[in-house]
Structures are given as C-alpha cells and as structure tokens.
Coordinates of C-alpha atoms in Angstrom, one line a residue:
M12 CA 0.0 0.0 0.0
I13 CA 1.3 3.4 -0.9
E14 CA 1.5 5.8 2.0
A15 CA 0.3 9.4 1.8
A16 CA 2.9 12.2 1.8
S17 CA 6.2 10.3 1.4
D18 CA 5.1 8.4 -1.7
L19 CA 3.1 11.2 -3.3
P20 CA 5.3 11.4 -6.4
L21 CA 5.0 7.7 -6.9
T22 CA 1.2 7.9 -6.4
I23 CA 0.9 10.6 -9.1
A24 CA 3.2 8.5 -11.4
I25 CA 1.1 5.4 -11.0
I26 CA -2.2 7.3 -11.6
T27 CA -1.1 9.0 -14.8
G28 CA 1.0 6.1 -16.0
S29 CA -1.8 3.5 -15.6
G30 CA -4.4 5.9 -17.1
V31 CA -2.4 6.7 -20.2
A32 CA -1.4 3.0 -20.5
A33 CA -5.0 2.0 -20.4
Q34 CA -5.8 4.5 -23.2
W35 CA -2.9 3.2 -25.3
L36 CA -4.0 -0.5 -24.7
A37 CA -7.6 0.5 -25.7
W38 CA -6.3 1.9 -28.9
R39 CA -4.3 -1.2 -29.7
L40 CA -7.2 -3.5 -28.9
R41 CA -9.8 -1.2 -30.4
W42 CA -11.7 -1.3 -27.1
P43 CA -13.5 1.7 -25.5
S44 CA -10.8 3.5 -23.5
I45 CA -13.1 4.4 -20.7
V46 CA -13.6 0.7 -19.8
L47 CA -9.9 0.0 -19.4
M48 CA -9.3 3.3 -17.5
M49 CA -12.0 2.5 -15.0
G50 CA -10.7 -1.1 -14.9
A51 CA -7.3 0.1 -14.0
G52 CA -8.7 2.2 -11.2
L53 CA -10.7 -0.8 -9.9
L54 CA -7.7 -3.0 -10.0
L55 CA -5.5 -0.6 -8.1
G56 CA -8.3 0.1 -5.6
P57 CA -11.2 -2.1 -4.5
I58 CA -10.0 -5.3 -6.3
A59 CA -6.5 -5.0 -4.8
A60 CA -8.1 -4.4 -1.4
V61 CA -10.0 -7.7 -1.7
T62 CA -7.3 -9.8 -3.2
L63 CA -4.2 -8.4 -1.5
G64 CA -5.9 -7.3 1.7
H65 CA -5.1 -3.6 1.0
P66 CA -5.5 -1.3 -2.0
I67 CA -2.5 -0.2 -4.0
L68 CA -3.9 3.3 -4.4
T69 CA -5.7 5.3 -1.7
P70 CA -6.3 8.7 -3.2
D71 CA -8.1 10.0 -0.1
E72 CA -5.1 9.3 2.1
S73 CA -2.5 10.3 -0.4
F74 CA -4.0 13.7 -1.4
G75 CA -6.1 14.4 1.7
D76 CA -8.0 17.7 1.5
Y77 CA -6.4 18.5 -1.9
L78 CA -8.2 15.6 -3.6
R79 CA -11.6 17.3 -4.0
P80 CA -10.2 20.6 -5.5
M81 CA -7.9 18.7 -7.8
I82 CA -10.8 16.6 -9.2
A83 CA -12.9 19.8 -9.4
L84 CA -10.4 21.6 -11.6
A85 CA -9.9 18.5 -13.8
V86 CA -13.7 18.2 -14.3
A87 CA -13.8 21.9 -15.1
I88 CA -11.3 21.5 -17.9
I89 CA -13.1 18.4 -19.2
L90 CA -16.4 20.3 -19.3
F91 CA -14.8 23.2 -21.0
E92 CA -13.3 20.9 -23.6
G93 CA -16.8 19.4 -24.1
G94 CA -18.3 22.9 -24.5
I95 CA -15.7 24.0 -27.0
T96 CA -16.7 21.3 -29.4
L97 CA -20.3 22.5 -29.7
N98 CA -20.8 24.9 -32.6
F99 CA -24.4 26.0 -33.0
R100 CA -23.9 26.8 -36.7
E101 CA -23.2 23.2 -37.3
L102 CA -26.3 22.2 -35.3
R103 CA -28.4 24.6 -37.3
D104 CA -27.2 23.1 -40.6
A105 CA -27.5 19.5 -39.3
S106 CA -30.3 17.1 -40.3
T107 CA -33.7 17.0 -38.8
A108 CA -32.9 13.8 -36.9
V109 CA -29.9 15.4 -35.2
R110 CA -32.0 18.4 -34.1
R111 CA -34.7 16.1 -32.8
M112 CA -32.2 14.1 -30.8
V113 CA -31.0 17.3 -29.1
I114 CA -34.3 19.2 -28.7
L115 CA -36.6 16.3 -27.9
A116 CA -34.7 13.1 -27.1
F117 CA -32.7 14.5 -24.2
P118 CA -35.6 15.9 -22.2
L119 CA -37.7 12.8 -22.9
G120 CA -34.9 10.5 -21.8
W121 CA -34.1 12.7 -18.7
G122 CA -37.7 12.5 -17.6
L123 CA -38.1 8.8 -18.1
A124 CA -34.7 8.0 -16.5
T125 CA -35.8 10.1 -13.4
L126 CA -39.0 8.0 -13.1
V127 CA -37.0 4.7 -13.4
L128 CA -34.4 5.7 -10.8
H129 CA -37.1 6.8 -8.4
F130 CA -39.6 4.0 -8.7
I131 CA -37.2 1.1 -9.5
A132 CA -33.9 2.1 -7.8
G133 CA -35.7 3.7 -4.9
L134 CA -33.7 7.0 -5.0
A135 CA -35.0 10.3 -3.8
W136 CA -36.6 12.6 -6.5
D137 CA -33.7 15.1 -6.5
L138 CA -31.0 12.5 -6.8
S139 CA -33.0 10.7 -9.4
A140 CA -33.2 13.9 -11.5
M141 CA -29.5 14.6 -11.1
I142 CA -28.4 11.0 -12.0
G143 CA -31.0 10.8 -14.7
A144 CA -29.5 13.8 -16.5
L145 CA -26.0 12.2 -16.4
L146 CA -27.3 8.8 -17.6
T147 CA -29.2 10.3 -20.6
I148 CA -26.2 11.8 -22.3
T149 CA -23.8 9.9 -24.6
G150 CA -20.1 10.5 -24.8
P151 CA -18.5 11.6 -28.2
T152 CA -15.1 10.2 -27.1
V153 CA -16.8 6.8 -26.8
V154 CA -19.1 7.0 -29.8
L155 CA -16.6 8.0 -32.4
P156 CA -14.4 4.8 -32.2
M157 CA -17.6 2.7 -32.3
L158 CA -18.7 4.5 -35.5
R159 CA -15.4 3.4 -37.2
Q160 CA -15.8 -0.1 -35.9
A161 CA -19.4 -0.5 -37.3
K162 CA -18.8 1.2 -40.8
L163 CA -22.1 3.0 -40.6
P164 CA -23.6 5.1 -43.4
P165 CA -23.2 8.9 -43.1
R166 CA -26.7 9.6 -41.9
I167 CA -26.6 7.3 -38.9
A168 CA -23.0 8.2 -38.0
S169 CA -23.9 11.9 -38.1
V170 CA -26.9 11.4 -35.7
L171 CA -24.8 9.5 -33.1
K172 CA -21.8 11.8 -33.4
W173 CA -23.6 15.1 -33.1
E174 CA -25.9 13.8 -30.4
G175 CA -22.9 13.0 -28.2
I176 CA -21.1 16.3 -29.0
V177 CA -24.2 18.5 -28.3
N178 CA -25.8 16.6 -25.4
D179 CA -22.6 15.9 -23.5
P180 CA -22.2 19.5 -22.1
I181 CA -26.0 20.0 -21.9
G182 CA -26.5 16.9 -19.8
A183 CA -23.7 17.8 -17.4
L184 CA -25.1 21.3 -17.1
A185 CA -28.5 20.0 -16.3
A186 CA -27.0 17.7 -13.6
V187 CA -25.1 20.7 -12.1
F188 CA -28.3 22.7 -12.0
V189 CA -30.1 20.0 -10.0
F190 CA -27.0 19.7 -7.8
E191 CA -27.2 23.4 -7.1
A192 CA -30.8 23.0 -6.0
I193 CA -29.9 20.1 -3.7
H194 CA -27.0 22.2 -2.3
Q195 CA -29.4 25.1 -1.5
T196 CA -31.8 22.8 0.4
Q197 CA -28.8 21.3 2.3
L198 CA -28.1 24.8 3.6
G199 CA -31.6 24.9 5.1
N200 CA -33.2 27.2 2.6
S201 CA -36.8 26.8 1.6
W202 CA -37.7 25.7 -2.0
S203 CA -38.5 29.3 -2.9
T204 CA -35.3 30.6 -1.4
A205 CA -33.4 27.7 -2.9
A206 CA -34.8 28.5 -6.4
L207 CA -33.9 32.2 -6.0
A208 CA -30.3 31.3 -4.8
L209 CA -30.0 28.8 -7.7
S210 CA -31.1 31.3 -10.2
F211 CA -28.7 33.8 -8.8
G212 CA -25.8 31.3 -8.8
I213 CA -26.6 30.2 -12.4
A214 CA -26.8 33.8 -13.5
I215 CA -23.4 34.6 -11.9
G216 CA -21.8 31.5 -13.4
A217 CA -23.3 32.0 -16.9
A218 CA -22.5 35.7 -16.9
L219 CA -18.9 35.1 -15.9
G220 CA -18.5 32.4 -18.4
F221 CA -20.0 34.5 -21.1
A222 CA -17.9 37.5 -20.2
S223 CA -14.7 35.3 -20.2
G224 CA -15.5 33.9 -23.6
V225 CA -16.3 37.3 -25.1
A226 CA -13.1 38.9 -23.6
L227 CA -10.9 36.0 -24.8
S228 CA -12.4 36.0 -28.3
H229 CA -12.0 39.8 -28.5
A230 CA -8.4 39.6 -27.4
F231 CA -7.6 36.9 -30.0
R232 CA -9.2 38.9 -32.8
R233 CA -7.4 42.1 -32.0
G234 CA -4.1 40.2 -32.0
W235 CA -3.3 41.0 -28.3
V236 CA -2.1 37.4 -27.7
P237 CA 0.8 35.9 -29.6
E238 CA 0.1 32.5 -31.2
P239 CA 2.4 30.4 -28.9
M240 CA 0.5 31.9 -25.9
K241 CA -3.0 31.2 -27.0
A242 CA -3.5 27.6 -25.9
P243 CA -1.7 28.1 -22.5
L244 CA -3.8 31.3 -22.0
V245 CA -7.0 29.4 -22.6
L246 CA -6.1 26.8 -20.0
A247 CA -5.2 29.5 -17.4
A248 CA -8.4 31.4 -18.2
V249 CA -10.5 28.2 -17.6
L250 CA -9.0 27.7 -14.2
V251 CA -9.4 31.4 -13.3
C252 CA -13.0 31.4 -14.5
Y253 CA -13.8 28.3 -12.5
A254 CA -12.2 29.6 -9.3
V255 CA -13.7 33.1 -9.5
A256 CA -17.2 31.8 -10.2
D257 CA -16.9 29.3 -7.3
T258 CA -15.8 32.0 -5.0
L259 CA -18.6 34.4 -5.9
A260 CA -21.3 31.7 -5.7
S261 CA -20.5 28.3 -4.3
E262 CA -20.5 25.4 -6.8
T263 CA -21.2 27.6 -9.9
G264 CA -17.8 27.1 -11.5
L265 CA -18.9 24.2 -13.6
V266 CA -21.7 26.3 -15.1
A267 CA -19.2 29.1 -15.8
V268 CA -16.6 27.0 -17.6
T269 CA -19.2 25.2 -19.7
V270 CA -20.7 28.5 -20.9
F271 CA -17.2 29.7 -21.4
G272 CA -16.5 26.8 -23.8
L273 CA -19.8 27.4 -25.7
V274 CA -19.0 31.0 -26.3
V275 CA -15.5 30.3 -27.5
A276 CA -16.7 27.5 -29.8
N277 CA -19.2 29.9 -31.5
S278 CA -16.9 32.9 -31.8
R279 CA -15.4 32.0 -35.2
L280 CA -11.8 32.2 -34.1
A281 CA -9.2 31.2 -36.7
S282 CA -7.1 29.4 -34.1
I283 CA -10.0 27.4 -32.6
E284 CA -8.8 24.1 -34.0
E285 CA -5.3 24.5 -32.5
M286 CA -6.9 25.2 -29.1
R287 CA -9.2 22.2 -29.4
R288 CA -6.3 19.9 -30.1
F289 CA -4.3 21.4 -27.2
K290 CA -7.3 21.0 -24.9
E291 CA -7.9 17.4 -26.1
G292 CA -4.3 16.6 -25.2
I293 CA -4.6 18.1 -21.7
A294 CA -8.1 16.6 -21.3
S295 CA -6.8 13.2 -22.3
I296 CA -4.3 13.1 -19.4
L297 CA -6.9 14.6 -17.0
V298 CA -9.6 12.1 -18.0
A299 CA -7.2 9.2 -17.5
S300 CA -6.1 10.5 -14.1
V301 CA -9.6 11.3 -12.9
F302 CA -11.0 7.9 -13.9
V303 CA -8.2 6.0 -12.2
V304 CA -8.6 8.2 -9.0
L305 CA -12.4 7.9 -8.9
A306 CA -12.5 4.2 -9.6
A307 CA -9.7 3.6 -7.1
S308 CA -11.6 5.6 -4.5
L309 CA -14.5 3.2 -4.6
T310 CA -14.5 0.8 -1.7
P311 CA -15.6 -2.8 -1.8
A312 CA -18.5 -1.8 0.5
A313 CA -19.6 0.9 -2.0
L314 CA -19.6 -1.6 -4.9
T315 CA -21.5 -4.3 -2.9
S316 CA -24.0 -1.7 -1.8
L317 CA -25.5 -1.9 -5.3
G318 CA -28.6 -4.1 -5.2
W319 CA -30.7 -5.8 -7.8
Q320 CA -32.9 -2.7 -8.0
H321 CA -29.9 -0.7 -9.2
F322 CA -29.0 -3.2 -11.8
A323 CA -32.6 -3.3 -12.9
A324 CA -32.7 0.5 -13.2
V325 CA -29.6 0.6 -15.3
A326 CA -30.9 -2.1 -17.6
A327 CA -34.2 -0.3 -17.9
I328 CA -32.5 3.0 -18.8
I329 CA -30.3 1.3 -21.4
L330 CA -32.8 -1.1 -23.0
V331 CA -36.1 0.7 -22.5
V332 CA -35.8 4.4 -21.7
R333 CA -33.4 5.4 -24.5
P334 CA -35.1 3.4 -27.2
V335 CA -38.5 4.9 -26.3
A336 CA -37.1 8.4 -26.1
V337 CA -35.3 8.0 -29.5
F338 CA -38.4 6.5 -31.1
L339 CA -40.7 9.4 -29.9
A340 CA -38.2 12.1 -30.7
T341 CA -37.4 10.9 -34.3
L342 CA -41.0 10.3 -35.5
G343 CA -41.2 12.0 -38.9
S344 CA -37.5 12.8 -39.0
G345 CA -36.7 10.7 -42.0
L346 CA -35.1 7.8 -40.2
N347 CA -36.5 4.4 -41.0
L348 CA -37.3 1.8 -38.3
P349 CA -33.9 -0.1 -38.4
E350 CA -32.1 3.2 -38.1
V351 CA -34.3 4.3 -35.2
G352 CA -33.7 0.9 -33.5
F353 CA -30.0 1.1 -33.9
V354 CA -29.7 4.7 -32.6
G355 CA -31.9 3.7 -29.7
L356 CA -29.9 0.8 -28.6
I357 CA -26.4 2.3 -29.2
G358 CA -26.0 5.0 -26.5
P359 CA -22.7 4.6 -24.6
R360 CA -22.4 6.9 -21.6
G361 CA -19.1 8.7 -21.5
V362 CA -16.4 10.6 -19.8
V363 CA -18.3 13.7 -18.7
A364 CA -21.0 11.7 -17.1
A365 CA -18.7 9.6 -15.0
A366 CA -16.3 12.5 -14.1
T367 CA -19.2 14.8 -13.1
A368 CA -20.9 12.1 -11.0
G369 CA -17.7 11.4 -9.1
H370 CA -17.2 15.1 -8.4
L371 CA -20.8 15.8 -7.4
S372 CA -21.1 12.7 -5.2
V373 CA -18.1 13.8 -3.0
N374 CA -19.7 17.3 -2.5
L375 CA -23.1 15.8 -1.6
L376 CA -21.6 13.4 0.9
E377 CA -19.6 16.2 2.5
G378 CA -22.9 18.1 2.8
G379 CA -24.6 15.3 4.7
R380 CA -26.5 13.4 2.0
E381 CA -25.6 9.9 3.0
D382 CA -27.9 8.5 0.2
A383 CA -25.6 10.1 -2.3
A384 CA -23.0 7.4 -1.7
V385 CA -24.7 5.3 -4.4
L386 CA -24.3 8.0 -7.0
A387 CA -20.7 7.3 -8.2
P388 CA -21.0 3.4 -8.2
L389 CA -24.4 3.6 -9.9
V390 CA -23.2 5.9 -12.7
F391 CA -20.0 3.9 -13.1
L392 CA -22.1 0.7 -13.4
A393 CA -24.2 2.4 -16.1
V394 CA -21.1 3.6 -18.0
F395 CA -19.5 0.2 -17.8
A396 CA -22.6 -1.6 -18.9
S397 CA -23.4 0.8 -21.8
V398 CA -19.9 1.1 -23.1
F399 CA -19.1 -2.6 -22.8
G400 CA -22.4 -3.7 -24.2
C401 CA -22.5 -1.2 -27.1
G402 CA -18.8 -1.7 -27.9
F403 CA -19.3 -5.4 -28.5
A404 CA -22.9 -5.1 -30.0
V405 CA -22.4 -2.2 -32.4
A406 CA -20.9 -4.1 -35.3
P407 CA -23.2 -7.2 -35.1
L408 CA -26.3 -5.1 -34.6
A409 CA -25.4 -2.9 -37.6
R410 CA -24.9 -6.0 -39.7
W411 CA -28.2 -7.6 -38.5
L412 CA -30.2 -4.5 -39.2
G413 CA -28.5 -4.1 -42.6
L414 CA -26.9 -0.8 -41.8
S415 CA -23.2 -1.7 -41.9
E416 CA -21.1 -1.1 -45.0
T417 CA -19.6 -4.5 -45.6
G418 CA -16.2 -5.2 -47.0
P419 CA -12.8 -3.6 -46.5
D420 CA -12.3 -0.2 -45.0
R421 CA -13.4 2.8 -47.0
L422 CA -10.8 5.2 -48.5
L423 CA -11.2 9.0 -49.2
I424 CA -9.5 10.3 -52.3
V425 CA -9.3 14.1 -52.5
G426 CA -8.9 15.3 -56.1
A427 CA -10.7 14.0 -59.2
N428 CA -8.5 13.6 -62.2
P429 CA -7.9 10.8 -64.7
W430 CA -5.2 9.2 -62.6
S431 CA -7.2 9.2 -59.4
L432 CA -10.3 7.9 -61.3
G433 CA -8.3 5.1 -62.7
L434 CA -7.2 4.2 -59.1
A435 CA -10.8 4.4 -57.9
D436 CA -11.8 1.9 -60.7
A437 CA -9.1 -0.5 -59.7
L438 CA -10.1 -0.2 -56.0
K439 CA -13.7 -0.9 -57.0
K440 CA -12.7 -4.1 -58.8
A441 CA -10.8 -5.1 -55.7
D442 CA -13.9 -4.6 -53.6
V443 CA -12.3 -1.7 -51.7
P444 CA -15.0 1.1 -51.2
V445 CA -13.9 4.6 -52.0
T446 CA -15.3 8.1 -51.9
I447 CA -13.9 10.8 -54.3
A448 CA -14.1 14.4 -53.2
D449 CA -13.6 17.5 -55.3
T450 CA -14.8 21.1 -55.5
S451 CA -15.6 20.7 -59.3
W452 CA -18.9 19.1 -60.3
R453 CA -17.5 18.6 -63.8
R454 CA -14.4 16.8 -62.6
L455 CA -16.6 14.5 -60.6
R456 CA -18.7 13.6 -63.7
A457 CA -16.7 10.5 -64.7
A458 CA -16.7 9.3 -61.1
R459 CA -20.5 9.6 -60.9
L460 CA -20.9 7.8 -64.2
A461 CA -18.7 5.0 -63.0
G462 CA -20.9 4.6 -59.9
H463 CA -18.4 5.8 -57.3
D464 CA -19.5 7.5 -54.1
V465 CA -18.6 11.2 -54.5
Y466 CA -18.5 14.3 -52.3
Y467 CA -19.0 17.6 -54.0
G468 CA -17.5 20.4 -51.9
E469 CA -14.5 21.7 -50.0
V470 CA -13.2 19.0 -47.6
L471 CA -11.7 21.7 -45.4
S472 CA -15.0 23.4 -44.8
E473 CA -17.0 23.1 -41.5
T474 CA -19.9 21.5 -43.5
A475 CA -17.7 18.6 -44.6
D476 CA -17.2 17.7 -40.9
W477 CA -20.7 16.4 -40.6
R478 CA -21.7 15.8 -44.3
L479 CA -18.6 13.9 -45.3
E480 CA -18.3 12.2 -41.8
P481 CA -14.6 11.5 -41.6
S482 CA -15.1 8.6 -39.1
R483 CA -16.3 6.5 -42.1
F484 CA -12.8 6.4 -43.6
S485 CA -9.7 4.4 -42.7
A486 CA -7.3 6.5 -44.8
L487 CA -7.1 9.6 -47.0
L488 CA -5.2 10.1 -50.3
A489 CA -4.7 13.7 -51.3
V490 CA -3.9 13.6 -55.0
T491 CA -4.6 17.1 -56.4
P492 CA -2.0 19.0 -58.5
N493 CA -1.3 21.4 -55.6
D494 CA 1.2 19.9 -53.2
A495 CA 0.6 22.6 -50.6
Y496 CA -3.1 22.0 -50.7
N497 CA -2.6 18.2 -50.4
A498 CA -0.4 18.9 -47.3
L499 CA -3.1 21.1 -45.8
V500 CA -5.8 18.4 -46.3
C501 CA -3.6 15.8 -44.7
I502 CA -2.8 18.0 -41.6
E503 CA -6.4 18.8 -41.2
Y504 CA -7.5 15.1 -41.2
A505 CA -4.5 13.7 -39.3
P506 CA -6.1 14.2 -35.8
E507 CA -9.2 12.4 -36.9
L508 CA -7.7 9.5 -39.0
G509 CA -4.2 9.3 -37.5
R510 CA -1.1 10.7 -39.1
S511 CA -0.1 7.3 -40.3
H512 CA -3.3 7.1 -42.4
V513 CA -3.1 10.3 -44.4
F514 CA -1.1 10.2 -47.7
Q515 CA -0.2 12.7 -50.4
L516 CA 1.8 12.5 -53.6
S517 CA 5.4 13.5 -53.6
G518 CA 6.1 17.1 -54.2
F519 CA 9.0 16.3 -56.6
D520 CA 9.2 14.5 -59.9
G521 CA 12.2 12.4 -60.9
A522 CA 15.2 11.5 -58.8
V523 CA 15.6 13.2 -55.5
E524 CA 19.2 14.1 -55.1
S525 CA 19.2 15.0 -51.4
T526 CA 18.5 12.4 -48.8
N527 CA 17.3 15.1 -46.5
L528 CA 14.4 17.0 -48.1
D529 CA 14.5 19.5 -45.2
E530 CA 17.6 21.0 -46.9
D531 CA 15.6 21.7 -50.1
P532 CA 14.0 25.2 -50.0
R533 CA 11.1 24.0 -52.2
A534 CA 10.2 21.1 -49.8
I535 CA 7.3 21.2 -47.4
A536 CA 8.5 20.1 -44.0
F537 CA 7.5 16.5 -43.2
T538 CA 5.8 17.7 -40.0
A539 CA 3.4 19.8 -42.1
R540 CA 2.4 17.2 -44.7
G541 CA 1.1 13.7 -44.9
R542 CA 2.9 10.5 -45.6
T543 CA 4.3 10.1 -49.2
L544 CA 2.1 7.9 -51.4
I545 CA 4.2 5.5 -53.6
R546 CA 7.7 7.1 -53.1
R547 CA 9.7 10.3 -53.2
G548 CA 10.1 11.6 -56.7
R549 CA 6.7 10.3 -57.9
G550 CA 4.7 13.4 -58.1
Y551 CA 1.5 14.6 -59.9
D552 CA 3.2 15.6 -63.2
G553 CA 5.1 12.3 -63.6
L554 CA 2.0 10.3 -62.9
A555 CA 0.1 12.4 -65.4
R556 CA 2.7 11.8 -68.1
D557 CA 2.7 8.1 -67.5
W558 CA -1.1 7.9 -67.6
W559 CA -1.2 9.6 -71.0
G560 CA 1.6 7.3 -72.1
G561 CA -0.5 4.3 -71.5
W562 CA 0.3 3.3 -68.0
R563 CA -2.7 1.8 -66.1
F564 CA -3.7 0.2 -62.8
K565 CA -3.8 -3.5 -62.4
S566 CA -5.0 -5.8 -59.6
T567 CA -3.2 -9.0 -58.8
R568 CA -4.2 -11.7 -56.3
L569 CA -1.4 -13.7 -54.7
T570 CA -2.0 -17.4 -54.3
D571 CA 0.0 -20.4 -53.2
E572 CA 0.9 -21.0 -56.9
Y573 CA 1.4 -17.3 -57.7
S574 CA 3.9 -15.8 -55.2
L575 CA 5.0 -12.2 -54.6
E576 CA 8.3 -12.9 -56.4
Q577 CA 6.4 -13.9 -59.5
C578 CA 4.2 -10.8 -59.2
L579 CA 7.3 -8.5 -59.0
E580 CA 8.9 -10.2 -62.0
D581 CA 5.7 -9.7 -64.1
A582 CA 5.3 -6.1 -63.0
G583 CA 8.7 -5.2 -64.3
D584 CA 10.9 -2.3 -63.4
G585 CA 9.4 1.0 -62.4
A586 CA 6.0 -0.3 -61.4
D587 CA 4.4 1.6 -58.5
F588 CA 2.6 -0.6 -55.9
I589 CA -0.1 1.5 -54.4
L590 CA -2.2 -0.6 -52.1
A591 CA -2.6 -4.1 -50.7
R592 CA -5.9 -5.7 -49.5
R593 CA -5.1 -8.4 -47.1
P594 CA -7.1 -11.7 -46.8
N595 CA -8.9 -10.4 -43.7
G596 CA -10.2 -7.4 -45.6
S597 CA -7.9 -4.8 -44.1
V598 CA -6.4 -2.3 -46.5
A599 CA -2.7 -1.1 -46.4
L600 CA -1.4 1.8 -48.4
L601 CA 2.2 1.2 -49.5
G602 CA 4.6 4.0 -49.2
G603 CA 8.1 3.9 -50.7
S604 CA 9.6 2.1 -47.8
S605 CA 6.7 -0.3 -47.1
K606 CA 7.3 -4.0 -47.3
L607 CA 4.9 -5.7 -49.7
P608 CA 2.7 -8.4 -48.0
D609 CA 3.2 -11.8 -49.4
A610 CA 0.4 -13.8 -47.8
A611 CA -1.8 -15.9 -50.2
G612 CA -5.1 -14.1 -50.8
T613 CA -3.6 -10.7 -50.7
V614 CA -4.7 -8.4 -53.6
L615 CA -2.0 -5.9 -54.8
I616 CA -2.8 -2.9 -56.9
R617 CA -0.1 -1.4 -59.0
F618 CA 0.4 1.4 -61.5
A619 CA 2.6 0.0 -64.3
R620 CA 3.6 0.3 -67.9
Q621 CA 1.3 -1.7 -70.3
A622 CA 2.2 -3.5 -73.4
G623 CA 2.8 -0.9 -76.2
A624 CA 3.0 2.0 -73.8
V625 CA 5.3 4.9 -74.6
T626 CA 7.0 7.4 -72.4
P627 CA 5.7 10.8 -73.6
T628 CA 7.4 14.2 -73.2
A629 CA 6.2 16.4 -70.4
E630 CA 2.4 16.7 -70.6
P631 CA 1.3 20.3 -70.0
E632 CA -0.5 20.5 -66.7
S633 CA -3.3 22.6 -68.2
E634 CA -4.0 20.0 -70.8
F635 CA -4.2 17.2 -68.2
D636 CA -6.6 19.3 -66.1
A637 CA -8.6 20.2 -69.2
A638 CA -9.0 16.5 -69.9
A639 CA -10.2 16.0 -66.4
E640 CA -12.7 18.8 -66.7
S641 CA -14.2 17.3 -69.9
A642 CA -14.1 13.7 -68.7

C-alpha cells in the first residue's frame, strides 16, 4: 500500500501512467478506452483491497484535503473541452434527426430516467433527477471509435456523433443545476429561497463564463495574444474562470466553464482548431487520471451496496428508456425503423457523465446526504454496462439491421483527375470502397458515371465535418496537382484518422538528389504534410505523363501458386505498388519504404507500364486538367 505524503510522487506517477497506458491499450485492442481506464482504477483500488488485503492506491489518504479541489479543476477542464466542441452553426445546418435528438430526445430521456431511478432504484426525487441527466447523455469520445468499428452510413453516423457532442455538455449542465438545487436545500433554505439562490448562482456563473468567452475572443481577434501563448492562456483562463465563479457563488464554477467553452466555440476564431487539439491533449491526461482516481476511491463496500434494483434500473435505462425516447423524438424525422432501433440501442455513456458524477457525489456526501453514496458506483455501473455492451454489440447489430457497410475499410480520395479515377476503378474491382471528393462538379462527372461515391464540396469546410463524416474512412489520399493543398488536407484530417493514415503525392518528380528533403527550400516540412504515397520523386506531373503514355492500374491476387516474387517479376521495373488488400479485408497503403505483404489471398494494386505504352514528353499540366474537366 502506498503511504500518503512520502510516496506522493509515486502515487501521481502510478495514476497518470496507468491511465495513459489504459488509453494506449484500448487503442491497440480497439476497445473503448473508458472501460480500461475504469478497470485500471478498480484493479488498483477495491479489487486489490479484496485480493491483497489492502489497496495499492488510496487517493483519499495520499492527497487528503487536496483531492476534491484537484478533481474539481480537472472536471472543469473536461467540461470546457466538451463545450468548445459545440458549434451552434453546425447544429443549425444539421439534419432534422440530429436536431430532434438534441431538442426532444434528451428531455424525454431525462424525464423517463428520473422516473425509473425513483420507482425502481428507490432513489429520492432530487438524486433521481441529477443522475438521470447524467445517464441520458452519450459521450463523443466513446461514440466515435464505435462508428469506425461499425462502418455506418453517413446519416446514422452523423446522428450518433452530433448527439454526443451536443448533449454531453448540456446533460452535465442539467445535472449541475439539479445539484445546485440540492445544495441550497442542504443549507436549510426553503424551496423558494433555494430557487432564488439557484437562479442567482446560475446567472453569476453564466455571466462570468459569457464574459470570459467574449473577452478572450476579442483579445484573440485584436491580436493582443501571440500565437504560442493562445493555448496556455485558454487553459489558465478556464482555471481562473472556475475559481472566481466558485468564490462568488459556491459550486457555480462548472456552469461558468461550460458556458465559457460554448462562447469560444461559437466565436469564429481562426485558431479554434489548435486550441481544441491542445485542450484534447490536456483533457486526455486529466480524463485518464480522474477515472483512475475515482475508480480507485471506490471501496468494496460501495460496490457491494448496489442491489438488484440498481442493476434493474440501469438495464431499464439502457434497454427501454433510451429506445423509447429516441423513437418518440425521431417520428417523422426521415429515419427508418432499423435506423431508429440502432440509434436507440447504441447509446454509450461517456467521460463527462462519470467524471461529473464522481465530483458531485463527493460534494453531496460532505454536505450530509448519505444516500448520495450510491451516485458514483451507480453511474460507473451504467457507464461500464453501456460502453461494454455497445462496444461489442455495435458491429453485429449494424450488420443484423442491414446498416453496416460490408467489405474492407473505405478510403477517401481528395482530387478528381484521370489518374485518381483510374485508381478508384481499380479499387472498386478489388472490392475496396472509395469516396472521391472534389470542388468541381464537372471533374466528378466521370466518377459519378462509374458509380463511385462522391462528395462535392470543400473537404476543409466546416460543412464537410458532418456531411462527409470523416469517421467512415480508414485512410485519406490527397492527389490534387497542388502539393501545398494536399499537405493542408492531410494535416487537417490527421487528428481524426491518425497521421499514419493520411497520404499525399510526392512534391517532386524524378530522382531526388538530397536524402534530407528539409535541406531543399522547395520542400514542405515533413511535420506539415502527410505520408508520401508511392515514393519520393513520384509526383503529380510524372503520374500524369505516364497515364497519357498508356500506364494503367492492375490488380493481382497472390496465391499459393502465384507468389509475390512472380508478381514483382511480371510487374517489371518502375511499377508503382499503391495498395494491398489483405485476406482479412484490411487495407494497407504502400509507401516507398513499405514491405509488400506476401500472404496468399492478398490483392496488390499497382500502376505500371502496359504493353505498347510509350514514355511521352512532359504533358502540360493545363492539358491534363482540361481533360479531367471534360471527362
């Protein structure tokens, strides 16, 4: 057992190390990270107490009176990070189903969950309302990995994604409001006095959060803050906003930081994406630490205090309350019955719900509400059950309802031209689904006639974030004539798809003399571009010349009789191997240094010289583009 003060650095190292390790393991296993983070905390806390006779981590003893304010500040940053993702313009432009899920499904689910918790779990009305708000919201950090796992069509993926993004801060805010009402009654105030104090506290928190957001946005627009200072300043401003609001009116800090995030998200700041990514990095560490601490703080007695009625209430909320709320809210929204059923059954509760519950339960217990002891384990049970159940059911349920896109992972090709359309045709023959995106309707004509899925619009626009639905794709290929634009697209989509899954053509044609491209003044730094598709020295112009010279794409399946060596011999010198579809259906893009897979059943797609092909002189770029326009 780790003692308090003397081993505090070791305690902090174990908390952050185990939390981040759980997130990494979840990424490797493609499991929901929240399950493994909570599991790490339970292993170090109550499970170790039962098996070893004492827990490995005892946060209450290690941090003492500092534990509660530390968790409070971490939850404040998590709620701000949730608020900064909510852009009302995107919600206004979203589909009817998304708006119904926000406007109708949340209050319906909240009301029904409150009834279930009161009549089945036997909780008091006020606690039922507070927990009901937390158990109605879904978490975007949990939903997004599930969407990739199930290969859902854009409409369903958009509904689940935006429901989680929008309702996450709203549900937490509702729970905080109920908590404020409970807090006022604990102080001995009448309901009328409590309502007045609650309104006053909410007004102070909302006003301070709004003022902080407006002031920060104004300072950024006027250029009063240098770029390197923006993200750290936001973090400091969140902490100051929370502390000041809590000082002016007790327990209003969470309201203030949530409103703060909403204002910043809707202020049209040019640097909002950088701030979001910085906050996501900070929030990732805080989420990991908070979950380990909260789970480790649970005692075996707290876990065993959950009775059958609590399990029945959680099951009813997951299997009855949410499906009914979704069904009633989406009537006439355009969703068919299988889609409604899928959205109703897939509703994993997330990070904000569990973190907020752990924070509020501590405050209620300190205020004398002994029945609040069940709050944290009950919410943790619901999070565990929903995330674990949905995580393993999402793909089979989507296939059973006929909603899953079968086959290998889908690729996104940015840039419609003869070369990329030839690649798309080869991918289609190899049963690899592809979407071609371009800003020219004429350049997409050949793709539409060939039956390819197309996206007409700018992939860097805010609209593309929900219409294109990046979570559908396993990789991106930027193959426009503009190398800088390709790099910009790759950098934009790297946080969503992963930097190892965004590719662009080489910015150079012909032999590259320098082994270090950073020394070439024409080169885009490797940190500001995607991975190189094919190899260095194989750029847009060279591929265009070879295409007009008769080079074409060819798919080859390896077998026990036809090996990789034979394939390489038949391909000849100079062939460019683009992609491999493995026997299990996974797709691998082959960079210049990638090793070609040699397993039987692998399909290799290459761009190579055909019989009778010639090597033309340099093809004018304008002529190539004109051909693409008229295709």
